[in-house]
Amino acid sequence: MKILVMEDDENKRAKVSDFLQGSVAPITVEVTKSLQSCLRALVGHDFDLVILDMSVPTFDIGPDEPGGRPQPFGGREVLRQMGRRGISVPVVVLTQFDRFGEGDDMVTLDALDAQLRTDHPKIYRGSVYYNVSTEGWKEVLMEHLISVLSNENL
Amino acid sequence: MAPHRSPPSNLTPALLDFRKKLQTKPNKRGILSDARIDFHPRFYAHLARWTLLNVPSAFVEPFPRKLQQGYQPRPLRPVNVYREFLWAASYLINFGESIDRFLRLLDTYPVTFLHNDYSACQDTLDRVEKEFGSSLWLIKNRLPLLQTKDGLEAHKQYSSNIVNESPIIGSFEYITHYVSVRNEPSVTPRNFWNNFLRTHEHQTLPPDLAVYLRFHIEPAFSLSQDEIAAVLRHEHCSPVIDFYDTFIRTAQIAASQHYDDLAPILREVLRSLSTVVNDKRIATILALIGEPRVTALDRTSIEISDDFLGGDYGRACERALTAIEVSPEDQGILDTLTRSATTSPISLPDLAPSSSDLLHTIIRQMASVRAKSKSHPDQANQLLKLAINNNSQSWALGLLAIVITERSSNPMESGQGIVQFSLMAAPMMGVLSLRHQSPAVQANYAALCTAAFPTARSTELANALSSSTELPSESVITIDEKLVTACAISFGAMDYRTALERATALSLSNAPYYRQIAIRYATHSLLGLNRIGDCIRLIVDHVLGNFHQQNIVPIEAAYAAFDEATEAELAGSLELPIFFELVARYVQLTDPLDARRRYACEDFLTRNGVGRPSQISCSTDVLDQRKLIYFLRHLCTEAVMGSSLEFRSSGEVTHERLKILQLLATLDQEHVENYQAESKTLHRKLMIQERLREVDQSKIYVDLDSIRKATQTRTLESYNRYVSFLSHDFDVGAFQDIQEALELVSKGSLDAIARLTLPKNEITAIFESIIGELRDEFTIGSKHGLDCYLSTRIRHGTFSAQLRRPLESSGIITERDYRTDEYKRNEHWIRQLNVQDQPIANEIDALLRNFSAEFDRVISRVVNEHLQVRRPGKMDGWFDFTIVAGQVRFLSALVRKDLPFDEFLNSVFLFLMNMLEGNLEKIQEFFDTKLKAELGALVDDLQIAVESLDRDGHLRELTNSIVSMRTELFIVIDRIKDWFSLSHSSGNEPFELLDAVEVAAQSVRTFRPAFRTVVESYSCQEEWRFAGAQLPSLVDVFFIIFDNVSRHSGFGETPTAEIKIEFSESTISVTVTNECRSQVPVPSLVEKVMEIKKAITNSEHLSAISREGGSGFHKITKILEHDLGISGGLDFGFEPDGRFVTSLALPYRISDR
């Protein structure tokens, strides 16, 4: 099983990778840190599942790259781009936040989840709330993994 | 029964009872209130008259000397709108004579106001006040007059006298306050409405009172019947002047909104009032609700309209200009005049005198608004504001209606009732605005015209609009006006196909004004026909040809009608991304349409077979140039292109934008300066980024050239002595041990090297001393060693500030109080979370303060203990240059008796650089593992602690902020980690002084985003460029100065450095000035500054270079003197006003040592 993860938080990225690789064997995890690197990976390779953070930078941040514009709804943009490019891979949003954006653009996780279900009914599987202090996210993510695996086997 | 009828001859018991109660009971207003409900309206006239004569205290003072500030009697109990109108008329008719006198006093007011005779205006208002007392009407007219005549201060003084004199804020004060705000010069109508409505909505007012206040302040021109009743009921608590004014205005609203069921009552009350009051407005309302006996038409106005309709625009202009001098309040004449001026081939300035009075300013601005000149949006706003603030005058209402219809894309715009209302309010009506009116008004107007002017062209036009069938012949009115009328008729009948055909014909008019009308009808007809794609194409075509006319096409309505079919129809076209851009620009949406614009751009590029916009140049000849230019200029921006897979970095995106700007410069010569300016900004941005990177990579640095020079005396002498011993074959030990050790190393035993030793004798002691000296110069040499650069470039605030930035920007960390050394209370989050429970608030504060302390402790430990050269007293330093005996032995083997000192130095430097590199690798590993783990654990603990306090989700915002902060903190640690690599020279690229200033400012902004620099008078010539290698040193100088400004400036969140750069023949003088907390020099600080200066003069600064936490002036002195070779170039101190000044004198072309 090949999973693509888009996550800019180093700590969370490591924990999610560790969990995925230790959960259901055999799993290959490809990690991306920005909207662009995620889209590039999606266009170039086949995946069985995509796990998206919602707020990411445009480009991978590095010594020579400040990251471009912050993308508070980067996960939604990936889903839209997948729709435009006809990429049909199950997607789970794994986020540490319960609201996104600022001011008039602010959206709660529940509202965003509902919007994504409406806009991308075929590929969007749901959102998982990640928290450093609890392990609940692992159980929910595992359910999604099993669901994807079951569909694969069918 | 009409209000003026006599009281009944035989008094009923109920009436007698009412009289008795009113005379004997204390609650007179309550009794009056009950009577309004209990008695049939036919008794109202009697009730009002009798009460006024016998118990006047039941009413408010009709003409009060002073408004009863803070006290208003309670309004009478509600009755329906019919009864309210009848009651108002029954009461007011008793003051008919006074009201008439009041109106006569005002007869000349519009003329004096519009001709800038403000003294006469003031005199009139003073007379009104003297004779009729104070009133809201007076306040609402005094405020704009004071603003126009005496300015803001006078108008605010007047309003604050009214508001502040009152012990509590009542309706008068509330209205006065907001009307005053509305009159302030900097307040635009749109902002005023937005702010007022937002505040008003949050007030917990009874609905009736809220309507009443809105009616006066907004002001409202459209009300429901219940709202009209509420306004009248509340106004009955006001003086007669206000009650009458509101009575007339609500009657105008009722008539303009075609409340047909109210028409009989309105006729009755207005007819009765007109017997005692001569008010042109009453005549107009009666005329337009079908009262056949009155006329509101003015012959001159009709004749001027006829000139216009017949196409004699010059004559219409001339006659209108003469007529408007006499009747400036006549909106019909103003309407015709400005239409004629826009259509006439003779320009208005040729026709109109260049008078600067308000009337002529209005005429010129109105003509500009009609013609949609480039400045018309501003002028429309000015007119709108003028009209709103003088809305109790009829001319202002006419003006308001014209501006609203001209600014709108809707050919039938009603302006939420204002257009219809203004016609009711106008003393003389204009036929040309008739197409905005309802069929009933059109019919009544046509009937009036036919009766008074049966052969007039205006009558033909009114009859055509009214009948909706027969159009006047072209011999009567111009073809353009005929087509406008035809459009209005077919559009009004929702025959959009015919309307579109007629609009298309009108669009061929020679007059731009008629082409504007045509585009309105055409686009709206296309919307009516559901041809959204065609409508969008037309909108894009029109806006791109007339940028300042975007308001006359229905962008918002077309977007609202936009559907999947339209998207499919326009996919890949240039019009679609441009349309989305227009929507994003001109329509207030919560979704900025970023994705739609981006995808539409991508689709267009894909259809044209290119990936990047700059590649489109080959096909420019087949595309509409105007659209292509707009597309490239406004859509192919970094923000839109950033998400395209065509680009792999933000730098690539910037370079693509630069290519686009080059292309635009060739396509669009008119705006070439704009493109050059943007290009320059982007190049500068790239340069700053590049220079910042260079400076970041220069943080680990050792000045080897300087060490080389410094060792040319004592160390060279020792070396010569050592070599001399070698040449005399003094034994340093055979190299056999080294060869053996190397063999053991090759077999994996590293201990062999450690066991190597030099024999103990004089010659080896000399060699060990040489190596020790060189190592110490390399590491802790006060002018050129590693530690002095670590101190200046990393430890001196930079490290701490960078790591603290994510915490500061999220408000999680606070600073220590300099008096108590305790962390300050975290007011930001206590306020943000609105925690009502004090113990919880204290717990949150304690958590954040403890976290701040722990975080700073880690930073302090790293700075003070680890980012140090390991030596006695700093044994936890990460820069370990301990040289074991075996290494010295190895180095000794390199020296031959004929080895020049410089080559020897090179070998030792190489050796030390290798040691440094090894240290840096370990430090990077420490950042990646231990520092991230330690700080990450602190943040995790904080998050868990906050979540444990969060029982109801109220602290989620803080948790979210902690999560974001952790992500950003790790990115910052990665960035800092990259500093710890060997320095790369900034190359030979020369730079301007301003580059160093901007790079330093940008560095400060990475941890103090609000830091601002203001550069005064700078113009660099080619010869004033510095050698590239000096960039890091000059950046260090400015960084220290700016860091001081950001830390010590009194402006908290927006510290500002004012920079003055002056060039003379041999020197560049730089002065940096900043405000301080105190506005006078603080003696203790002045003394401290003097001490620093003294220490610098006495060359005591070298010992202070490796210490952090001070002002940094010792470091600047060292950089100037040592790194840049400038002595005496620094001065600093307080000015008498408390500002701090740092000045530098940099010699022309500082020698690159």
PDB file of N, CA and C in Angstrom, chain B residues 675-745:
ATOM      1  N   TYR B 675       5.357  48.961 -15.376  1.00  0.00           N
ATOM      2  CA  TYR B 675       6.025  47.660 -15.466  1.00  0.00           C
ATOM      3  C   TYR B 675       7.474  47.763 -15.020  1.00  0.00           C
ATOM      4  N   GLN B 676       8.099  48.874 -15.385  1.00  0.00           N
ATOM      5  CA  GLN B 676       9.498  49.059 -14.966  1.00  0.00           C
ATOM      6  C   GLN B 676       9.587  49.175 -13.439  1.00  0.00           C
ATOM      7  N   ALA B 677       8.620  49.875 -12.874  1.00  0.00           N
ATOM      8  CA  ALA B 677       8.642  50.048 -11.408  1.00  0.00           C
ATOM      9  C   ALA B 677       8.437  48.701 -10.720  1.00  0.00           C
ATOM     10  N   GLU B 678       7.493  47.912 -11.232  1.00  0.00           N
ATOM     11  CA  GLU B 678       7.264  46.598 -10.609  1.00  0.00           C
ATOM     12  C   GLU B 678       8.484  45.710 -10.775  1.00  0.00           C
ATOM     13  N   SER B 679       9.073  45.800 -11.967  1.00  0.00           N
ATOM     14  CA  SER B 679      10.271  45.022 -12.252  1.00  0.00           C
ATOM     15  C   SER B 679      11.380  45.372 -11.260  1.00  0.00           C
ATOM     16  N   LYS B 680      11.527  46.652 -11.034  1.00  0.00           N
ATOM     17  CA  LYS B 680      12.578  47.114 -10.127  1.00  0.00           C
ATOM     18  C   LYS B 680      12.320  46.576  -8.704  1.00  0.00           C
ATOM     19  N   THR B 681      11.067  46.632  -8.307  1.00  0.00           N
ATOM     20  CA  THR B 681      10.718  46.125  -6.973  1.00  0.00           C
ATOM     21  C   THR B 681      11.036  44.641  -6.857  1.00  0.00           C
ATOM     22  N   LEU B 682      10.688  43.884  -7.903  1.00  0.00           N
ATOM     23  CA  LEU B 682      10.939  42.436  -7.854  1.00  0.00           C
ATOM     24  C   LEU B 682      12.440  42.135  -7.846  1.00  0.00           C
ATOM     25  N   HIS B 683      13.181  42.864  -8.679  1.00  0.00           N
ATOM     26  CA  HIS B 683      14.633  42.653  -8.689  1.00  0.00           C
ATOM     27  C   HIS B 683      15.212  42.958  -7.310  1.00  0.00           C
ATOM     28  N   ARG B 684      14.702  44.001  -6.723  1.00  0.00           N
ATOM     29  CA  ARG B 684      15.193  44.380  -5.399  1.00  0.00           C
ATOM     30  C   ARG B 684      14.858  43.283  -4.383  1.00  0.00           C
ATOM     31  N   LYS B 685      13.643  42.756  -4.498  1.00  0.00           N
ATOM     32  CA  LYS B 685      13.237  41.689  -3.578  1.00  0.00           C
ATOM     33  C   LYS B 685      14.183  40.491  -3.713  1.00  0.00           C
ATOM     34  N   LEU B 686      14.472  40.137  -4.961  1.00  0.00           N
ATOM     35  CA  LEU B 686      15.374  39.007  -5.194  1.00  0.00           C
ATOM     36  C   LEU B 686      16.767  39.297  -4.635  1.00  0.00           C
ATOM     37  N   MET B 687      17.204  40.543  -4.862  1.00  0.00           N
ATOM     38  CA  MET B 687      18.530  40.917  -4.386  1.00  0.00           C
ATOM     39  C   MET B 687      18.588  40.816  -2.858  1.00  0.00           C
ATOM     40  N   ILE B 688      17.559  41.328  -2.209  1.00  0.00           N
ATOM     41  CA  ILE B 688      17.541  41.302  -0.737  1.00  0.00           C
ATOM     42  C   ILE B 688      17.564  39.848  -0.253  1.00  0.00           C
ATOM     43  N   GLN B 689      16.752  38.998  -0.910  1.00  0.00           N
ATOM     44  CA  GLN B 689      16.727  37.589  -0.508  1.00  0.00           C
ATOM     45  C   GLN B 689      18.116  36.968  -0.648  1.00  0.00           C
ATOM     46  N   GLU B 690      18.734  37.267  -1.783  1.00  0.00           N
ATOM     47  CA  GLU B 690      20.055  36.708  -2.057  1.00  0.00           C
ATOM     48  C   GLU B 690      21.069  37.211  -1.030  1.00  0.00           C
ATOM     49  N   ARG B 691      21.019  38.529  -0.759  1.00  0.00           N
ATOM     50  CA  ARG B 691      21.964  39.108   0.199  1.00  0.00           C
ATOM     51  C   ARG B 691      21.705  38.570   1.613  1.00  0.00           C
ATOM     52  N   LEU B 692      20.432  38.404   1.930  1.00  0.00           N
ATOM     53  CA  LEU B 692      20.097  37.854   3.246  1.00  0.00           C
ATOM     54  C   LEU B 692      20.698  36.464   3.413  1.00  0.00           C
ATOM     55  N   ARG B 693      20.604  35.704   2.344  1.00  0.00           N
ATOM     56  CA  ARG B 693      21.147  34.345   2.378  1.00  0.00           C
ATOM     57  C   ARG B 693      22.668  34.403   2.584  1.00  0.00           C
ATOM     58  N   GLU B 694      23.297  35.344   1.868  1.00  0.00           N
ATOM     59  CA  GLU B 694      24.745  35.497   2.017  1.00  0.00           C
ATOM     60  C   GLU B 694      25.101  35.843   3.456  1.00  0.00           C
ATOM     61  N   VAL B 695      24.331  36.781   4.017  1.00  0.00           N
ATOM     62  CA  VAL B 695      24.622  37.214   5.382  1.00  0.00           C
ATOM     63  C   VAL B 695      24.394  36.055   6.355  1.00  0.00           C
ATOM     64  N   ASP B 696      23.299  35.309   6.143  1.00  0.00           N
ATOM     65  CA  ASP B 696      23.036  34.149   7.005  1.00  0.00           C
ATOM     66  C   ASP B 696      24.184  33.160   6.952  1.00  0.00           C
ATOM     67  N   GLN B 697      24.743  32.988   5.742  1.00  0.00           N
ATOM     68  CA  GLN B 697      25.812  32.003   5.590  1.00  0.00           C
ATOM     69  C   GLN B 697      27.163  32.547   6.034  1.00  0.00           C
ATOM     70  N   SER B 698      27.184  33.806   6.433  1.00  0.00           N
ATOM     71  CA  SER B 698      28.453  34.398   6.885  1.00  0.00           C
ATOM     72  C   SER B 698      28.511  34.500   8.399  1.00  0.00           C
ATOM     73  N   LYS B 699      27.553  33.884   9.057  1.00  0.00           N
ATOM     74  CA  LYS B 699      27.513  34.064  10.510  1.00  0.00           C
ATOM     75  C   LYS B 699      28.689  33.362  11.185  1.00  0.00           C
ATOM     76  N   ILE B 700      29.099  32.210  10.666  1.00  0.00           N
ATOM     77  CA  ILE B 700      30.283  31.541  11.201  1.00  0.00           C
ATOM     78  C   ILE B 700      31.471  32.043  10.391  1.00  0.00           C
ATOM     79  N   TYR B 701      32.308  32.796  11.037  1.00  0.00           N
ATOM     80  CA  TYR B 701      33.366  33.470  10.283  1.00  0.00           C
ATOM     81  C   TYR B 701      34.604  33.667  11.167  1.00  0.00           C
ATOM     82  N   VAL B 702      35.743  33.536  10.539  1.00  0.00           N
ATOM     83  CA  VAL B 702      37.012  33.865  11.205  1.00  0.00           C
ATOM     84  C   VAL B 702      37.790  34.717  10.205  1.00  0.00           C
ATOM     85  N   ASP B 703      38.305  35.839  10.662  1.00  0.00           N
ATOM     86  CA  ASP B 703      39.012  36.740   9.747  1.00  0.00           C
ATOM     87  C   ASP B 703      40.472  36.306   9.633  1.00  0.00           C
ATOM     88  N   LEU B 704      40.735  35.359   8.752  1.00  0.00           N
ATOM     89  CA  LEU B 704      42.066  34.772   8.625  1.00  0.00           C
ATOM     90  C   LEU B 704      43.091  35.808   8.166  1.00  0.00           C
ATOM     91  N   ASP B 705      42.676  36.705   7.273  1.00  0.00           N
ATOM     92  CA  ASP B 705      43.622  37.728   6.810  1.00  0.00           C
ATOM     93  C   ASP B 705      44.107  38.572   7.980  1.00  0.00           C
ATOM     94  N   SER B 706      43.177  38.899   8.846  1.00  0.00           N
ATOM     95  CA  SER B 706      43.536  39.725   9.988  1.00  0.00           C
ATOM     96  C   SER B 706      44.467  38.958  10.924  1.00  0.00           C
ATOM     97  N   ILE B 707      44.174  37.673  11.110  1.00  0.00           N
ATOM     98  CA  ILE B 707      45.052  36.863  11.974  1.00  0.00           C
ATOM     99  C   ILE B 707      46.455  36.810  11.352  1.00  0.00           C
ATOM    100  N   ARG B 708      46.447  36.630  10.065  1.00  0.00           N
ATOM    101  CA  ARG B 708      47.727  36.557   9.345  1.00  0.00           C
ATOM    102  C   ARG B 708      48.555  37.833   9.615  1.00  0.00           C
ATOM    103  N   LYS B 709      47.849  38.993   9.529  1.00  0.00           N
ATOM    104  CA  LYS B 709      48.569  40.251   9.761  1.00  0.00           C
ATOM    105  C   LYS B 709      49.009  40.370  11.220  1.00  0.00           C
ATOM    106  N   ALA B 710      48.089  39.963  12.113  1.00  0.00           N
ATOM    107  CA  ALA B 710      48.382  40.120  13.539  1.00  0.00           C
ATOM    108  C   ALA B 710      49.540  39.244  13.989  1.00  0.00           C
ATOM    109  N   THR B 711      49.780  38.157  13.288  1.00  0.00           N
ATOM    110  CA  THR B 711      50.835  37.225  13.719  1.00  0.00           C
ATOM    111  C   THR B 711      52.171  37.523  13.058  1.00  0.00           C
ATOM    112  N   GLN B 712      52.220  38.592  12.310  1.00  0.00           N
ATOM    113  CA  GLN B 712      53.449  38.894  11.560  1.00  0.00           C
ATOM    114  C   GLN B 712      54.582  39.366  12.467  1.00  0.00           C
ATOM    115  N   THR B 713      54.300  39.609  13.708  1.00  0.00           N
ATOM    116  CA  THR B 713      55.392  40.058  14.590  1.00  0.00           C
ATOM    117  C   THR B 713      55.811  38.931  15.533  1.00  0.00           C
ATOM    118  N   ARG B 714      55.061  38.790  16.623  1.00  0.00           N
ATOM    119  CA  ARG B 714      55.516  37.859  17.661  1.00  0.00           C
ATOM    120  C   ARG B 714      55.543  36.409  17.187  1.00  0.00           C
ATOM    121  N   THR B 715      54.482  35.941  16.538  1.00  0.00           N
ATOM    122  CA  THR B 715      54.424  34.543  16.131  1.00  0.00           C
ATOM    123  C   THR B 715      55.451  34.259  15.047  1.00  0.00           C
ATOM    124  N   LEU B 716      55.616  35.227  14.166  1.00  0.00           N
ATOM    125  CA  LEU B 716      56.611  35.040  13.101  1.00  0.00           C
ATOM    126  C   LEU B 716      58.014  34.888  13.718  1.00  0.00           C
ATOM    127  N   GLU B 717      58.246  35.690  14.742  1.00  0.00           N
ATOM    128  CA  GLU B 717      59.557  35.623  15.391  1.00  0.00           C
ATOM    129  C   GLU B 717      59.753  34.231  16.015  1.00  0.00           C
ATOM    130  N   SER B 718      58.715  33.751  16.690  1.00  0.00           N
ATOM    131  CA  SER B 718      58.797  32.416  17.296  1.00  0.00           C
ATOM    132  C   SER B 718      59.006  31.363  16.224  1.00  0.00           C
ATOM    133  N   TYR B 719      58.288  31.539  15.130  1.00  0.00           N
ATOM    134  CA  TYR B 719      58.393  30.554  14.043  1.00  0.00           C
ATOM    135  C   TYR B 719      59.816  30.554  13.464  1.00  0.00           C
ATOM    136  N   ASN B 720      60.345  31.749  13.268  1.00  0.00           N
ATOM    137  CA  ASN B 720      61.697  31.842  12.719  1.00  0.00           C
ATOM    138  C   ASN B 720      62.717  31.174  13.645  1.00  0.00           C
ATOM    139  N   ARG B 721      62.429  31.387  14.930  1.00  0.00           N
ATOM    140  CA  ARG B 721      63.320  30.774  15.905  1.00  0.00           C
ATOM    141  C   ARG B 721      63.238  29.240  15.808  1.00  0.00           C
ATOM    142  N   TYR B 722      62.003  28.749  15.669  1.00  0.00           N
ATOM    143  CA  TYR B 722      61.767  27.309  15.583  1.00  0.00           C
ATOM    144  C   TYR B 722      62.446  26.750  14.333  1.00  0.00           C
ATOM    145  N   VAL B 723      62.269  27.443  13.221  1.00  0.00           N
ATOM    146  CA  VAL B 723      62.862  26.980  11.963  1.00  0.00           C
ATOM    147  C   VAL B 723      64.386  27.028  12.050  1.00  0.00           C
ATOM    148  N   SER B 724      64.868  28.032  12.751  1.00  0.00           N
ATOM    149  CA  SER B 724      66.310  28.154  12.907  1.00  0.00           C
ATOM    150  C   SER B 724      66.873  26.946  13.672  1.00  0.00           C
ATOM    151  N   PHE B 725      66.106  26.542  14.715  1.00  0.00           N
ATOM    152  CA  PHE B 725      66.519  25.332  15.444  1.00  0.00           C
ATOM    153  C   PHE B 725      66.542  24.131  14.504  1.00  0.00           C
ATOM    154  N   LEU B 726      65.509  24.057  13.650  1.00  0.00           N
ATOM    155  CA  LEU B 726      65.432  22.915  12.727  1.00  0.00           C
ATOM    156  C   LEU B 726      66.630  22.921  11.780  1.00  0.00           C
ATOM    157  N   SER B 727      67.015  24.100  11.308  1.00  0.00           N
ATOM    158  CA  SER B 727      68.093  24.159  10.327  1.00  0.00           C
ATOM    159  C   SER B 727      69.439  23.828  10.978  1.00  0.00           C
ATOM    160  N   HIS B 728      69.448  23.950  12.323  1.00  0.00           N
ATOM    161  CA  HIS B 728      70.678  23.540  13.007  1.00  0.00           C
ATOM    162  C   HIS B 728      70.548  22.116  13.531  1.00  0.00           C
ATOM    163  N   ASP B 729      69.639  21.391  12.958  1.00  0.00           N
ATOM    164  CA  ASP B 729      69.439  19.960  13.222  1.00  0.00           C
ATOM    165  C   ASP B 729      69.172  19.635  14.688  1.00  0.00           C
ATOM    166  N   PHE B 730      68.543  20.620  15.361  1.00  0.00           N
ATOM    167  CA  PHE B 730      68.073  20.251  16.700  1.00  0.00           C
ATOM    168  C   PHE B 730      66.963  19.218  16.540  1.00  0.00           C
ATOM    169  N   ASP B 731      66.971  18.197  17.420  1.00  0.00           N
ATOM    170  CA  ASP B 731      66.087  17.064  17.212  1.00  0.00           C
ATOM    171  C   ASP B 731      64.683  17.358  17.748  1.00  0.00           C
ATOM    172  N   VAL B 732      63.717  17.176  16.917  1.00  0.00           N
ATOM    173  CA  VAL B 732      62.328  17.235  17.395  1.00  0.00           C
ATOM    174  C   VAL B 732      61.782  15.816  17.487  1.00  0.00           C
ATOM    175  N   GLY B 733      62.635  14.877  17.336  1.00  0.00           N
ATOM    176  CA  GLY B 733      62.169  13.496  17.374  1.00  0.00           C
ATOM    177  C   GLY B 733      62.027  12.982  15.974  1.00  0.00           C
ATOM    178  N   ALA B 734      62.402  11.742  15.778  1.00  0.00           N
ATOM    179  CA  ALA B 734      62.264  11.167  14.440  1.00  0.00           C
ATOM    180  C   ALA B 734      60.787  11.025  14.110  1.00  0.00           C
ATOM    181  N   PHE B 735      60.510  10.959  12.820  1.00  0.00           N
ATOM    182  CA  PHE B 735      59.094  10.822  12.410  1.00  0.00           C
ATOM    183  C   PHE B 735      58.625   9.382  12.408  1.00  0.00           C
ATOM    184  N   GLN B 736      59.488   8.492  12.958  1.00  0.00           N
ATOM    185  CA  GLN B 736      59.147   7.076  12.993  1.00  0.00           C
ATOM    186  C   GLN B 736      57.819   6.853  13.719  1.00  0.00           C
ATOM    187  N   ASP B 737      57.624   7.567  14.846  1.00  0.00           N
ATOM    188  CA  ASP B 737      56.400   7.377  15.634  1.00  0.00           C
ATOM    189  C   ASP B 737      55.153   7.731  14.830  1.00  0.00           C
ATOM    190  N   ILE B 738      55.274   8.746  13.958  1.00  0.00           N
ATOM    191  CA  ILE B 738      54.108   9.153  13.155  1.00  0.00           C
ATOM    192  C   ILE B 738      53.784   8.078  12.135  1.00  0.00           C
ATOM    193  N   GLN B 739      54.826   7.566  11.530  1.00  0.00           N
ATOM    194  CA  GLN B 739      54.573   6.515  10.528  1.00  0.00           C
ATOM    195  C   GLN B 739      53.925   5.304  11.181  1.00  0.00           C
ATOM    196  N   GLU B 740      54.401   4.964  12.376  1.00  0.00           N
ATOM    197  CA  GLU B 740      53.815   3.812  13.079  1.00  0.00           C
ATOM    198  C   GLU B 740      52.358   4.088  13.451  1.00  0.00           C
ATOM    199  N   ALA B 741      52.154   5.303  13.915  1.00  0.00           N
ATOM    200  CA  ALA B 741      50.773   5.671  14.303  1.00  0.00           C
ATOM    201  C   ALA B 741      49.830   5.599  13.104  1.00  0.00           C
ATOM    202  N   LEU B 742      50.298   6.087  11.978  1.00  0.00           N
ATOM    203  CA  LEU B 742      49.454   6.059  10.779  1.00  0.00           C
ATOM    204  C   LEU B 742      49.138   4.635  10.359  1.00  0.00           C
ATOM    205  N   GLU B 743      50.126   3.767  10.523  1.00  0.00           N
ATOM    206  CA  GLU B 743      49.873   2.349  10.185  1.00  0.00           C
ATOM    207  C   GLU B 743      48.792   1.778  11.083  1.00  0.00           C
ATOM    208  N   LEU B 744      48.863   2.116  12.393  1.00  0.00           N
ATOM    209  CA  LEU B 744      47.849   1.619  13.336  1.00  0.00           C
ATOM    210  C   LEU B 744      46.458   2.204  13.019  1.00  0.00           C
ATOM    211  N   VAL B 745      46.470   3.501  12.620  1.00  0.00           N
ATOM    212  CA  VAL B 745      45.186   4.120  12.247  1.00  0.00           C
ATOM    213  C   VAL B 745      44.569   3.379  11.080  1.00  0.00           C
TER     214      VAL B 745
END
